[in-house]
Structures are given as structure tokens and as C-alpha cells.
Tab-separated table of C-alpha atoms and ligand atoms in Angstrom:
chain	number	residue	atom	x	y	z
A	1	UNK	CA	-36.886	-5.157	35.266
A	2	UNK	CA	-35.687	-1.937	34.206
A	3	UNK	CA	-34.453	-1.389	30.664
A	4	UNK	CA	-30.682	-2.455	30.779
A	5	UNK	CA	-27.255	-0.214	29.491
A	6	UNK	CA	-24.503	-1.508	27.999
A	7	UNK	CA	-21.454	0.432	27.035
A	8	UNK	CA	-19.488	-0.908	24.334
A	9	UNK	CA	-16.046	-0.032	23.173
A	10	UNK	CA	-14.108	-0.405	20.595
A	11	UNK	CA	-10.121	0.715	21.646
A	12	UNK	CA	-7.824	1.696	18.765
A	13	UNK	CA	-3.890	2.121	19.077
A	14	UNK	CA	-4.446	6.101	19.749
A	15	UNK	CA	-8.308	6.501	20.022
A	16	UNK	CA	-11.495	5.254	21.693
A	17	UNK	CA	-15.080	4.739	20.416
A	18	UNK	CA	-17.524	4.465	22.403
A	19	UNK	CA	-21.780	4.466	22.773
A	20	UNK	CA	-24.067	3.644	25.416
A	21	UNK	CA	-26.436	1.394	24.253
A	22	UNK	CA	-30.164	0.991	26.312
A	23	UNK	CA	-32.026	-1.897	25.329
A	24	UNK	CA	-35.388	-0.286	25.016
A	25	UNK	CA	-33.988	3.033	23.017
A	26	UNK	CA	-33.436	3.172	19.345
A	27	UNK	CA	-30.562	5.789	19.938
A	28	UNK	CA	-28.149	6.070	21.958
A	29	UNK	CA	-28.289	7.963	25.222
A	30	UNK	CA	-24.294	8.770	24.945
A	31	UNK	CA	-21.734	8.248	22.669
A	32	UNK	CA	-18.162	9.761	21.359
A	33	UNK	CA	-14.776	9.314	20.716
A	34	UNK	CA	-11.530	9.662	21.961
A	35	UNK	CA	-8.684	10.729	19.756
A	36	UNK	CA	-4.671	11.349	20.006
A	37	UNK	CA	-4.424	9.295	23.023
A	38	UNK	CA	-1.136	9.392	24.364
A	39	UNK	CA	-0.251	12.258	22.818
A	40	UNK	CA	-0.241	16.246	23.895
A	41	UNK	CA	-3.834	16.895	21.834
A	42	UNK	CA	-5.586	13.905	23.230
A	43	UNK	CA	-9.321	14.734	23.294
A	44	UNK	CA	-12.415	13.639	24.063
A	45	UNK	CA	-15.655	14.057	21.773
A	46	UNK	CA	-18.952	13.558	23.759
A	47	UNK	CA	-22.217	13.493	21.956
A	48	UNK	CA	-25.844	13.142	23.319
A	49	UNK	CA	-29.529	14.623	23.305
A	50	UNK	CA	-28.310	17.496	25.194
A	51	UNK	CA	-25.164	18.394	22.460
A	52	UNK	CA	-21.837	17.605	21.579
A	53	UNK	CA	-18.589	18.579	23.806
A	54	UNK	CA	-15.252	18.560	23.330
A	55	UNK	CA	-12.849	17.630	26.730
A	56	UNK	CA	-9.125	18.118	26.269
A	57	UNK	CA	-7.233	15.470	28.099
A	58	UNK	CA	-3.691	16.262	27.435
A	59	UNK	CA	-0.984	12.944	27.239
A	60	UNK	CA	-3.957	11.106	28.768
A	61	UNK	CA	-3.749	6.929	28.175
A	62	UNK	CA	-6.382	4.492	27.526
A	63	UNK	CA	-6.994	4.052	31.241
A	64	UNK	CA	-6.944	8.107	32.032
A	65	UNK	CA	-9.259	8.662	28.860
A	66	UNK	CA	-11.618	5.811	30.302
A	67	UNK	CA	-11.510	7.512	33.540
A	68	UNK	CA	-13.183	10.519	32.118
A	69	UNK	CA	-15.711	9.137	29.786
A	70	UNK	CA	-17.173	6.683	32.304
A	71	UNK	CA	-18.329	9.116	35.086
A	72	UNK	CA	-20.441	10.752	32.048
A	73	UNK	CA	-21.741	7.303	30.702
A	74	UNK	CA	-23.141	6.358	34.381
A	75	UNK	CA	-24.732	9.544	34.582
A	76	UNK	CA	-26.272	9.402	31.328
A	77	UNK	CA	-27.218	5.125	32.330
A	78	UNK	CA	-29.241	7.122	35.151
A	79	UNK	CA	-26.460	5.460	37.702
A	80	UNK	CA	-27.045	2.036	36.397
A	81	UNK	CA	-24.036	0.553	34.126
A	82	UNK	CA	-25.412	-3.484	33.561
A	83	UNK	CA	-22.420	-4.451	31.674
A	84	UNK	CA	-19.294	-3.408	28.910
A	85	UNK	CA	-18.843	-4.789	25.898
A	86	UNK	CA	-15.159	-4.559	23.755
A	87	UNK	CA	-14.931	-4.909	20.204
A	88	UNK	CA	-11.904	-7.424	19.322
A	89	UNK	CA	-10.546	-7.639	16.193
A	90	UNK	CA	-8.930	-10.896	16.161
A	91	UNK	CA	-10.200	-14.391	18.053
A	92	UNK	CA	-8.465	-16.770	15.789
A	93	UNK	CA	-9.782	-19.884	15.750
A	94	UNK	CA	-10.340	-19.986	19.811
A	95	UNK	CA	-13.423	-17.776	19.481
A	96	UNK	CA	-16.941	-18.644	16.872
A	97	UNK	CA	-18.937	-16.643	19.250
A	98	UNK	CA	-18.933	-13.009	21.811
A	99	UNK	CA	-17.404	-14.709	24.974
A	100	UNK	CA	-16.893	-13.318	28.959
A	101	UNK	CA	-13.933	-11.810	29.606
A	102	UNK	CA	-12.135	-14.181	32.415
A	103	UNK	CA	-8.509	-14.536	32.910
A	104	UNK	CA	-8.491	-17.858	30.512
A	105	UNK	CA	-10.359	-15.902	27.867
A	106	UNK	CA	-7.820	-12.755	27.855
A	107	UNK	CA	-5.009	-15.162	27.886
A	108	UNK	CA	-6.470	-16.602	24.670
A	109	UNK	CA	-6.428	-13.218	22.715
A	110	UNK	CA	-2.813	-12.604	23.901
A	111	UNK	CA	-2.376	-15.714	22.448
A	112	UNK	CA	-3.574	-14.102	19.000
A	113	UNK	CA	-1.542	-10.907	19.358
A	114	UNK	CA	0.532	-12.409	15.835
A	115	UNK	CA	-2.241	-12.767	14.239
A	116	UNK	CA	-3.211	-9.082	14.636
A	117	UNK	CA	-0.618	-7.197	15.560
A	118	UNK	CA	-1.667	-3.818	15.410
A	119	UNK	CA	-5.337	-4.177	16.587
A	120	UNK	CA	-5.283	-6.558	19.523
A	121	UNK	CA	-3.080	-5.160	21.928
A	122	UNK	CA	-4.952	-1.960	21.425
A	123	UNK	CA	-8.058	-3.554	22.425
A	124	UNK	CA	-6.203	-5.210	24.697
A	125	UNK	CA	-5.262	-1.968	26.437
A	126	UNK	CA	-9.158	-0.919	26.550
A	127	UNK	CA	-10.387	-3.835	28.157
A	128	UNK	CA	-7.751	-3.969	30.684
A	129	UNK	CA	-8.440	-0.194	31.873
A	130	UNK	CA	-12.611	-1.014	31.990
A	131	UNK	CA	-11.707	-4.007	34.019
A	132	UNK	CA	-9.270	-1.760	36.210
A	133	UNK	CA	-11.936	0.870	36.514
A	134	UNK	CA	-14.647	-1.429	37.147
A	135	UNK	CA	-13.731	-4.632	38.353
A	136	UNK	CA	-17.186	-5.909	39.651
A	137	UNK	CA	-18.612	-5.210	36.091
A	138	UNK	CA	-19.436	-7.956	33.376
A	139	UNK	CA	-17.364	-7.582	30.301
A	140	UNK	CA	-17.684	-9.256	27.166
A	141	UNK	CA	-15.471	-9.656	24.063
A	142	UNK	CA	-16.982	-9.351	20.823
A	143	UNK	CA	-15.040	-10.780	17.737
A	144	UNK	CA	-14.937	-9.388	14.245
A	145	UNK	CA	-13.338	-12.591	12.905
A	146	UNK	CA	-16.182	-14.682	14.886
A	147	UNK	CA	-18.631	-14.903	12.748
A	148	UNK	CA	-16.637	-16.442	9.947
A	149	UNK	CA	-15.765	-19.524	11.686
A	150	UNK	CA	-18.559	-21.494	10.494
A	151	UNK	CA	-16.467	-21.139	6.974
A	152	UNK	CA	-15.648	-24.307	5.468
A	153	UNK	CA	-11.463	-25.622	4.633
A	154	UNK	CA	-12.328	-25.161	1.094
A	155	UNK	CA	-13.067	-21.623	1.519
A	156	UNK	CA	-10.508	-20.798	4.418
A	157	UNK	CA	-7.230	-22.790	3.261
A	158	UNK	CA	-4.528	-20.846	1.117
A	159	UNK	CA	-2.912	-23.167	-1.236
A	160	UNK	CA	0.084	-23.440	0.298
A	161	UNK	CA	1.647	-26.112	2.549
A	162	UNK	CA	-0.284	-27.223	4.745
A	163	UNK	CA	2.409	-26.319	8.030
A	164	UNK	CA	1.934	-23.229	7.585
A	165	UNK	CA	-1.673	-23.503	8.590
A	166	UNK	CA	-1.734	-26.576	10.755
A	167	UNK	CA	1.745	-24.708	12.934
A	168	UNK	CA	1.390	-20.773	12.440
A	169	UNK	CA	-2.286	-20.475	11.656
A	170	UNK	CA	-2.134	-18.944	8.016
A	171	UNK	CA	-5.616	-19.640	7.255
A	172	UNK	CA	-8.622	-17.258	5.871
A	173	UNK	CA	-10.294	-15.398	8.944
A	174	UNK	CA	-12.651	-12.593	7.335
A	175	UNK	CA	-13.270	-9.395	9.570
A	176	UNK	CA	-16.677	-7.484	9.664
A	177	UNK	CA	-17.904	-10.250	10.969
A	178	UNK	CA	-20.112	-8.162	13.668
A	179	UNK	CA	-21.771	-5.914	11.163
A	180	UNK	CA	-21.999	-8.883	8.695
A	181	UNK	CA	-24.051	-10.976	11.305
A	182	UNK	CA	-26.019	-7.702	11.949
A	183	UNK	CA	-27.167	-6.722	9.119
A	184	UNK	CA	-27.795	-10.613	7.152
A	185	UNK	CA	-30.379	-10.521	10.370
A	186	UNK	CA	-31.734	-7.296	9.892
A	187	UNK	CA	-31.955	-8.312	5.528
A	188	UNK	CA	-33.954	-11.522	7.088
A	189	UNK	CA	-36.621	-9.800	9.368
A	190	UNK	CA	-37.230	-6.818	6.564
A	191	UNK	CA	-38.018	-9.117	4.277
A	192	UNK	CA	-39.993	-11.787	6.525
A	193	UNK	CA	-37.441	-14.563	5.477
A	194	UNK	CA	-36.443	-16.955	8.365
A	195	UNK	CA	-32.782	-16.438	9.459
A	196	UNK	CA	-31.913	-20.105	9.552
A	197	UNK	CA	-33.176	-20.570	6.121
A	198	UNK	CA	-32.169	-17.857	3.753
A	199	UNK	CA	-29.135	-17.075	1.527
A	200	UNK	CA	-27.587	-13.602	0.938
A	201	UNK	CA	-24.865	-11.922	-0.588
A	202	UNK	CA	-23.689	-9.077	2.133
A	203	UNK	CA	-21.185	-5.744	0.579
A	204	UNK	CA	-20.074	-4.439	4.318
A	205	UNK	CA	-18.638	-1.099	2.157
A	206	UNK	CA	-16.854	1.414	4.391
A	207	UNK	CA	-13.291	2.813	4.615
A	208	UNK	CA	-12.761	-1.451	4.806
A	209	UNK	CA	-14.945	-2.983	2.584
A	210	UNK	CA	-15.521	-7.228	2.429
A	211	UNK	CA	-18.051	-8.832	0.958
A	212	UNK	CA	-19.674	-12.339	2.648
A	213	UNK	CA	-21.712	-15.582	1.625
A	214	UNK	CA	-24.496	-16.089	4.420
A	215	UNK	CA	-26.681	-19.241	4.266
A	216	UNK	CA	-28.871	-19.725	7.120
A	217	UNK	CA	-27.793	-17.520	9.598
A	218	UNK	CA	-23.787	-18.401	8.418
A	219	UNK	CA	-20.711	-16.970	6.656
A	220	UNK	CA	-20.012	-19.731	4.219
A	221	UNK	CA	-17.355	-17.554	2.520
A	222	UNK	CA	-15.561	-13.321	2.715
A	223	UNK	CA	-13.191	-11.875	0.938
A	224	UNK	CA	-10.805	-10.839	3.486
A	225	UNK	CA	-8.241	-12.925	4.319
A	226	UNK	CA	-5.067	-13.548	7.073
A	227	UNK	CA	-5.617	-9.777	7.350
A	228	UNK	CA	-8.131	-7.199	6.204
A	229	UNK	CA	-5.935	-6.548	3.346
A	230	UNK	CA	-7.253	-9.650	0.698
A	231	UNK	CA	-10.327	-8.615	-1.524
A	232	UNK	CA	-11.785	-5.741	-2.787
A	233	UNK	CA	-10.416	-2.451	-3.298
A	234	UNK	CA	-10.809	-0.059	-0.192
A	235	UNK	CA	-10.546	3.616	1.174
A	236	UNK	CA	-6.484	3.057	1.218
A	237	UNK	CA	-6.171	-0.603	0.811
A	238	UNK	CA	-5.600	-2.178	-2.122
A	239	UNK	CA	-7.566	-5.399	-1.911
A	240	UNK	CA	-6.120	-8.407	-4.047
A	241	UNK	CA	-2.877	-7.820	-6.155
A	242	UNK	CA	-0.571	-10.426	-7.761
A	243	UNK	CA	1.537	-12.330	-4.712
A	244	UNK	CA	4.549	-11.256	-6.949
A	245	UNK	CA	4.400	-7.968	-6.207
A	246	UNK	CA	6.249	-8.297	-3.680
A	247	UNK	CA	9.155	-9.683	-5.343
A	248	UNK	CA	8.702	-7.233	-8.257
A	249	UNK	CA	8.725	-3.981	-6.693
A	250	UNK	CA	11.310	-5.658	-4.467
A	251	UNK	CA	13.422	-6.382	-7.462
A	252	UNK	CA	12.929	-3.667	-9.569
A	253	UNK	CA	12.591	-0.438	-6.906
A	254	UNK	CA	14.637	-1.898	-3.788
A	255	UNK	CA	11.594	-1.678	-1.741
A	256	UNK	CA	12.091	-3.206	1.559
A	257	UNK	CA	8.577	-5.395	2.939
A	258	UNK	CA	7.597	-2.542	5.290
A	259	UNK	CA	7.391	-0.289	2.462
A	260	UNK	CA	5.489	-2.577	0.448
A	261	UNK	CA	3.458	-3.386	3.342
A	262	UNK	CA	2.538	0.389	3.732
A	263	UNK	CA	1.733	0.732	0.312
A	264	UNK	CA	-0.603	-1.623	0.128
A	265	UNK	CA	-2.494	-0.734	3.007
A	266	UNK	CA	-2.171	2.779	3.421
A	267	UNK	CA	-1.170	4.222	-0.189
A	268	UNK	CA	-3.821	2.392	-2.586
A	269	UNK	CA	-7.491	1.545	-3.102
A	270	UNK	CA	-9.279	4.417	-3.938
A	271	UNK	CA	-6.674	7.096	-2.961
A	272	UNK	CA	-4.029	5.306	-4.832
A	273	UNK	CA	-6.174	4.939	-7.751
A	274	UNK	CA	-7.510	8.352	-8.034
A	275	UNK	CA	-4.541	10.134	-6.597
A	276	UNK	CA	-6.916	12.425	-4.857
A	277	UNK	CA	-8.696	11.216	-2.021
A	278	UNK	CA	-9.534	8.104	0.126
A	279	UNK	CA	-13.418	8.856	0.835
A	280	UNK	CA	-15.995	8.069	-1.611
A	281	UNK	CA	-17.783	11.346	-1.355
A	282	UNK	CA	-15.229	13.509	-2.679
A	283	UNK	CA	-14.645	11.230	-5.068
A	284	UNK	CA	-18.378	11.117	-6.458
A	285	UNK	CA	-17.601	15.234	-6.365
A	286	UNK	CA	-14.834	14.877	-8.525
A	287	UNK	CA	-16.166	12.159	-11.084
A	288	UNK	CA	-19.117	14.020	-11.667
A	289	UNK	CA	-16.896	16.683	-12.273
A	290	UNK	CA	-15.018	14.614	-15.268
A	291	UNK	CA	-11.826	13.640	-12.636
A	292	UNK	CA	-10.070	10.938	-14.206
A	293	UNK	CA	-8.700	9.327	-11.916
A	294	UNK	CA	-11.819	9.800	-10.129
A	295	UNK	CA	-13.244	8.297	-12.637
A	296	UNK	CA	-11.017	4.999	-13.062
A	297	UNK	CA	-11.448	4.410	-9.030
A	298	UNK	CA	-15.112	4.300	-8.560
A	299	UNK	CA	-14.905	2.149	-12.012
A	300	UNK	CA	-12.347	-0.330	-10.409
A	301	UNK	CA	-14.185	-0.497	-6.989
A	302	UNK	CA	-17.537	-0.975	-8.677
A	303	UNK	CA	-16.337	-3.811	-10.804
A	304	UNK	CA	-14.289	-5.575	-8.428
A	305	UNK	CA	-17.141	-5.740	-5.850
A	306	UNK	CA	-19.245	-7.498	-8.441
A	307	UNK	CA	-16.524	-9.707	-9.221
A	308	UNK	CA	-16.371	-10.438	-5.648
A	309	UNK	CA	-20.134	-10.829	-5.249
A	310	UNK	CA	-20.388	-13.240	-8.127
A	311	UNK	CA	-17.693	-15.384	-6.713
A	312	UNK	CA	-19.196	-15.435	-3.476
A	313	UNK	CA	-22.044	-16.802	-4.611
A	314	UNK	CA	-20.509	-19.960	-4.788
A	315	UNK	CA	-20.865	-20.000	-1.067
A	316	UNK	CA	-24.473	-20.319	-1.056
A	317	UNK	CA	-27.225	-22.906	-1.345
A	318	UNK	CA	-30.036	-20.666	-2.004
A	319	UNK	CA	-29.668	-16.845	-3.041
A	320	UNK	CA	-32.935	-14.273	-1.318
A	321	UNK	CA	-30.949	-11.471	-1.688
A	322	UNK	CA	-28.212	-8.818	-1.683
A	323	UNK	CA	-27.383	-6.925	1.475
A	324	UNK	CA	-25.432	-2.892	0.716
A	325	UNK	CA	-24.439	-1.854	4.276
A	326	UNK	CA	-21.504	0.441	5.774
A	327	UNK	CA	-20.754	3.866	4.213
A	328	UNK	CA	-20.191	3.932	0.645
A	329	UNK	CA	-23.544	0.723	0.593
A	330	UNK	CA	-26.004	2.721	3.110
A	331	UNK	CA	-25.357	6.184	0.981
A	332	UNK	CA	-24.256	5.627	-2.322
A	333	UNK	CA	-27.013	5.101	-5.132
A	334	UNK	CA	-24.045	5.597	-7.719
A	335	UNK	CA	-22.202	2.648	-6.577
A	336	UNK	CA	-24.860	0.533	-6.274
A	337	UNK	CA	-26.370	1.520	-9.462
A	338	UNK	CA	-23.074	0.757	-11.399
A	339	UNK	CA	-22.216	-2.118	-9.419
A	340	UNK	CA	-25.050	-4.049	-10.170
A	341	UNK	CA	-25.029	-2.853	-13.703
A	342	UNK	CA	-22.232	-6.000	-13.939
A	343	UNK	CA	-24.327	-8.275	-12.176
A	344	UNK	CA	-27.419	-8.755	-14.533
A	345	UNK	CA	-26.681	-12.629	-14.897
A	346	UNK	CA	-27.759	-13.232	-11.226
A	347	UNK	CA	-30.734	-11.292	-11.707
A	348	UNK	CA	-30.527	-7.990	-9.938
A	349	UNK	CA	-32.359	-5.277	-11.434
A	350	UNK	CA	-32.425	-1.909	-9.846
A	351	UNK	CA	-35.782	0.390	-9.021
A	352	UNK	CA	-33.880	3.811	-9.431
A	353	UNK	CA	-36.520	5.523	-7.465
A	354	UNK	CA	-35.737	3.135	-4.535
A	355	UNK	CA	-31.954	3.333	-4.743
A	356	UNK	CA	-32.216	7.281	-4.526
A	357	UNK	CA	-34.424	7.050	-1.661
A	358	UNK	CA	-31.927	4.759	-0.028
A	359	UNK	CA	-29.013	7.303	1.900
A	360	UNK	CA	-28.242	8.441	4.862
A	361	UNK	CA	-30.000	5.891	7.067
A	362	UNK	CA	-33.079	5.039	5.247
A	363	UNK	CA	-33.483	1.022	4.682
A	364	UNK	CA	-35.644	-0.436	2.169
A	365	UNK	CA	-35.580	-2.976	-0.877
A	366	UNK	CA	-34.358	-1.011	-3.966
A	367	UNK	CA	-35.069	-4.013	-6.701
A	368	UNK	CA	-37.189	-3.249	-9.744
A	369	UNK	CA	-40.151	-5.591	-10.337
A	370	UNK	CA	-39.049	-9.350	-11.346
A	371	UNK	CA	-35.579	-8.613	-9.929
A	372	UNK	CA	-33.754	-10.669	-7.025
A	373	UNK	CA	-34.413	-8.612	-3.765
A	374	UNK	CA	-31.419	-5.965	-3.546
A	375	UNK	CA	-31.950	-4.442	0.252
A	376	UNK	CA	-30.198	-1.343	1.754
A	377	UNK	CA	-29.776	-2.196	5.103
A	378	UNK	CA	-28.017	0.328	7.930
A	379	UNK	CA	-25.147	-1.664	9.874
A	380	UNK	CA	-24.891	-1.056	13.782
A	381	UNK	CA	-22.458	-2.499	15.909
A	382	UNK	CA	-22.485	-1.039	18.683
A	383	UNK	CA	-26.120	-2.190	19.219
A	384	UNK	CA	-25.061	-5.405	17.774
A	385	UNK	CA	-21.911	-5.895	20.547
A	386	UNK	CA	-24.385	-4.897	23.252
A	387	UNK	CA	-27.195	-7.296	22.476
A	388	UNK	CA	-23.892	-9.809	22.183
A	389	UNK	CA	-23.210	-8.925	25.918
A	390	UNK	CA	-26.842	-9.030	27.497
A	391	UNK	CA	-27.562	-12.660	26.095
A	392	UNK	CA	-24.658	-13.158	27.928
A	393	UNK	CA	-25.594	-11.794	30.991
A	394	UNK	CA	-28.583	-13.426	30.727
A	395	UNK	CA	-26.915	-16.893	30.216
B	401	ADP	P1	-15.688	3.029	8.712
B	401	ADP	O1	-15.279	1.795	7.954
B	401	ADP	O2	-14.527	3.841	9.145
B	401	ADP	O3	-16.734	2.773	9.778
B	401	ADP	P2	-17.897	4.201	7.221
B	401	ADP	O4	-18.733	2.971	7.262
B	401	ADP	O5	-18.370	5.402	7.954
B	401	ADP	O6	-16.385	3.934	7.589
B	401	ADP	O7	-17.740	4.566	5.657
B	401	ADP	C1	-16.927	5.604	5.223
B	401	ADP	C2	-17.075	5.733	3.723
B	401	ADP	O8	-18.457	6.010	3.409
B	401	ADP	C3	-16.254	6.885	3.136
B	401	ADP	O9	-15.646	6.494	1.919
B	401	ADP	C4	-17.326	7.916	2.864
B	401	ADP	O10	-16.974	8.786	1.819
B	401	ADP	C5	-18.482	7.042	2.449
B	401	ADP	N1	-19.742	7.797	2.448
B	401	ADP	C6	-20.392	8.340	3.494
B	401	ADP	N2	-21.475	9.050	3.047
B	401	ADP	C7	-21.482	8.939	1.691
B	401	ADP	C8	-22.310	9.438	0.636
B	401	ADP	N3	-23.369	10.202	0.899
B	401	ADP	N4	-21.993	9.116	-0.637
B	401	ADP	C9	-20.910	8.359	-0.921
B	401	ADP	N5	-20.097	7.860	0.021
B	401	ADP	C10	-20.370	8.142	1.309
């Protein structure tokens, strides 16, 4: 049997990411992304072996941006397409694992539209245009909340009345879920640990960042929430605050909930705390060039994520190791260095050399002799979503 191709997707409100994934190829033959949908500048970014393009597609939707990138992925899949897989952000409780797309199954993520308001009816739209465009074609939905369902009611329940669960689903889901399966796998195999018996801590640090207990394959625990917006400090997300804060700046400014809700998620983290930038690597600029607000974020993000990695350790029956992945944990030694600087009583100790040697896709263990492995491990998942999909086309 020929090596198979998968395309996955992952559909935001106004863009489109996609890769075509070949089961026998490290990279991948084709991938890109399409931005400003719906809007007069909508474009298409196409990137392979050959180059990169750029394909304007003026006030094109999800369906009319689909309809140009797929004639390129079947040429580049050598005519042969074997399946598509769809990143979905929210499965509720309905979904613990990837799932076909059927009628029932679609009517099931409608169903969890409230839950994720923003995200789902934007994947929504994607899968509905691959469908449209190729009916006769397996699809598969892959969940970022799935993974997190083997989480226990001590670590998913908010203490608050229980109606509010059991009627309207306010409950702990986690996110990441996807990368965090990918790369506690990858952390097992490097290291010649079985899966299903081996504990690790997992940072998943990107413009979202969450941290997750996984024992034996698991999540026993992650520090998002009901939304992405519980935990630790982010690009533009402020992680936890005080539930009150609400009520205070509510109280004391006149904001209204929408404004609160904005600042929370698109006002804070590091670019609220620094009042300069969002991305971690013009912030490491700037604090190495004595910013202080700079300064003060990369300090509150570093400590937090211990915080958050100590507590999650609670999750866990046995501890092998650490995980970094996403972003800011694949490429910076700074925050790794200073973030395990808190977390001596665990036992982490850093090999400096290692951590340096660690960016910009190299993997590795980075621990210093006698230490608890710490691993740097890359996260992909796209490749991840598309082995999701082939295990169920071979099912
Ligand atoms: P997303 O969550 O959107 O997939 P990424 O996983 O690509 O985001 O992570 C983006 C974050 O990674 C940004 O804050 C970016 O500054 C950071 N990052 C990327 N490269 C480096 C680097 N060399 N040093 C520090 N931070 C980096």
C-alpha cells in the first residue's frame, strides 16, 4: 500500500491552517494559511519544497478559500487525498477521543456551540465546506478538549452548585489536549519509558499556554478551565485572577462584562504586564535590555508556571519527567532556566549546555546529572490530527 495523505485543518473565524501530512515523510509535502477570510484582503499563503506563494482571494469564504487550496493539496498528494482531518476546539463531554464526522457526530458539536462560542462554529464552517467539496472523502474531528476527559470530579468540578454543572455543563475541560497527548508520547519513546506507565508534568507554552498532569498515557489534571482563559499567564490572556474582579472593576470603573471579558483575554498576560508586546521574543529583547516591565512579565510568567507545575503534580502517581513544548518551551532556554530555578524541591536541575542547545526544533533531555529528567520536546499537531484520522480509517 502506498504511503497515505491526510490533510488536516484547523478553521478559525477569519483564517485557515492547513498541512498535508504523508505518513512516511517527516515534513510536510504542503502546507499554509489562509488569512482575512471574508474580507477584501483575504489571502492565501502556500508553502512547500518548491517555495512559498502568496494567492489573493478577495471577499473569498471558508468554502471559496477551500476551493483554492485543495486543487494544490491533491496535486502535491500526487492525486491521492486518503482522508481530512479538522481540528475542533470544543467536544464537551460527548467526545474522549478523534471521532468520524457523520451527521450524529456534527449534530453533537452544534450541540457544544455554548460551550465555545467563538471557536466551534468556525470549525464548524471548515468542515462543512471539505464535506461540500468532497463528499466521498473520510473526515475526522479531532478534539482539543478530548484528551482531558479521563480527568477525575475532583480535578474538573468548580466549587459551586452543583446545577450549574449537572444542567449547563460548567465543569473544567482543559484545551491543548492534541499537542498535550503528542508530545507526553513523544517525552515517553525519547526516554524509553512505557506510555501506559509513566508520569509527567507537560508546559504546552505558546501564545496559549496550559500546563497538564499525565499518568500513564492520561491527563489527570490542566490548568485551563470552562475556557482557555483559567491558569497561567499568556501572550494576551491573563490566566487566573481573583473571581471578584469582576465585581470590582464593575463597581469601581463602570465596566460592563464585555469589557472585562476583553480585557482579560485580549489586554493582559504578557502584553498587559509589560505594556509592550504580546510575544516572548521581543520581550527577551527588551529584558535583556533592562525593560521593566519586560522585566516584571517574564518574572510573573516564569513563576506562575512553576506554581502551576507544582500544583499539578498532585495529579500524578509517579513523576519521570517534565515535558517544555510549544513556542516560548521548544525555544526559550531563559524561561526554562528561570522557571525551574523555583522548582528545586521536586528535583529539577538544569544542564545549561543542554538547555542552550535546545531551540528552534532540536529535542533532547536538558537535566544536569542527579536531576529529574527535564525534556524539550517539539509539539506537532498536525501530524498528531492525521495519525488521529488514519487509525480511523483503518478501524
Ligand atoms: P501558537 O500558540 O499561536 O501556536 P506558538 O506555539 O508558535 O504559538 O508560540 C508563540 C510564542 O513563542 C510567542 O510568544 C513567541 O515569541 C515565542 N517564541 C518563538 N520563538 C522564540 C524564541 N526563540 N525565544 C523566545 N520565545 C519564542
Amino acid at each position: 500500500m502506498p504511503a497515505r495523505n491526510i490533510l488536516v485543518i484547523n478553521c478559525g473565524s477569519s483564517s485557515i491552517k492547513f498541512a498535508l501530512v504523508n505518513e512516511a515523510q517527516a515534513t510536510f509535502p504542503l502546507q499554509g494559511l489562509a488569512e482575512c477570510i471574508g474580507t477584501a484582503e483575504a489571502v492565501i499563503h502556500f508553502e512547500s519544497a518548491a517555495g512559498k506563494e502568496s494567492v489573493k482571494v478577495p471577499n473569498a469564504d471558508h468554502q471559496a478559500a477551500l476551493a483554492q487550496i485543495l486543487p494544490r493539496v491533491e496535486d502535491a498528494a500526487g492525486g491521492h487525498l486518503d482522508g481530512i482531518g479538522h481540528r475542533v476546539v470544543h467536544g464537551g463531554e460527548k467526545f474522549f477521543a478523534s471521532t468520524l464526522l457523520t451527521d450524529e457526530t456534527l449534530a453533537s458539536i452544534e450541540a457544544n456551540i455554548q460551550l465555545a462560542p467563538l471557536h466551534n462554529p468556525a470549525n464548524l464552517s471548515g468542515i462543512h465546506a471539505a464535506i461540500n467539496l468532497f463528499p466521498e472523502l473520510p473526515q475526522v474531528g479531532v478534539f482539543d478538549t478530548a484528551f482531558h476527559q479521563t480527568m477525575p470530579p475532583h480535578a474538573y468540578r468548580y466549587a459551586i452548585p452543583g446545577f450549574l454543572y449537572e444542567e449547563h455543563g460548567v465543569r473544567r475541560y482543559g484545551f491543548h489536549g492534541t499537542s498535550l497527548r503528542f508530545v507526553s508520547r513523544r517525552a515517553a519513546e525519547m526516554t524509553g519509558l512505557p506510555v501506559e506507565n509513566s508520569g509527567w508534568l507537560v508546559a504546552h507554552l505558546g501564545n496559549g499556554c496550559s500546563t497538564c498532569a499525565v499518568q500513564n498515557g492520561e491527563s489527570r489534571d490542566t490548568s485551563m478551565g470552562l475556557t482557555p482563559l483559567e491558569g497561567l499567564v499568556m501572550g494576551t490572556r491573563s490566566g487566573d485572577v481573583d473571581p471578584s474582579l469582576h465585581y470590582f472593576l464593575n463597581r469601581t470603573l463602570g465596566w460592563d462584562l464585555a469589557k472585562i471579558d476583553n480585557l482579560l483575554n485580549k489586554e493582559s498576560g504578557l502584553k498587559g504586564l509589560s505594556g509592550l508586546s504580546n510575544d516572548m521574543r521581543t520581550l527577551a529583547d527588551a529584558r535583556n535590555a533592562g525593560h521593566p516591565g519586560a522585566v516584571l512579565a517574564f518574572e510573573v510568567f516564569c513563576y506562575r508556571l512553576a506554581k502551576s507545575l507544582a500544583a499539578m503534580s498532585c495529579g500524578l502517581d509517579s513523576l519521570d519527567g517534565l515535558v517544555f513544548t510549544g513556542g516560548i518551551g521548544e525555544n526559550s532556554a531563559a524561561v526554562r532556566q528561570r522557571t525551574l530555578g523555583h522548582l528545586k524541591l521536586l528535583g529539577f536541575k538544569l544542564d545549561d549546555a543542554a538547555n542552550a542547545r535546545c531551540t528552534r526544533g532540536v529535542s533532547g533531555e536538558i537535566q544536569a546529572e542527579g536531576s529529574r529528567r527535564i525534556l524539550v520536546v517539539p509539539t506537532n499537531e498536525e501530524r498528531q490530527i492525521a495519525l488521529d484520522t488514519l487509525a480511523l480509517l483503518d478501524a
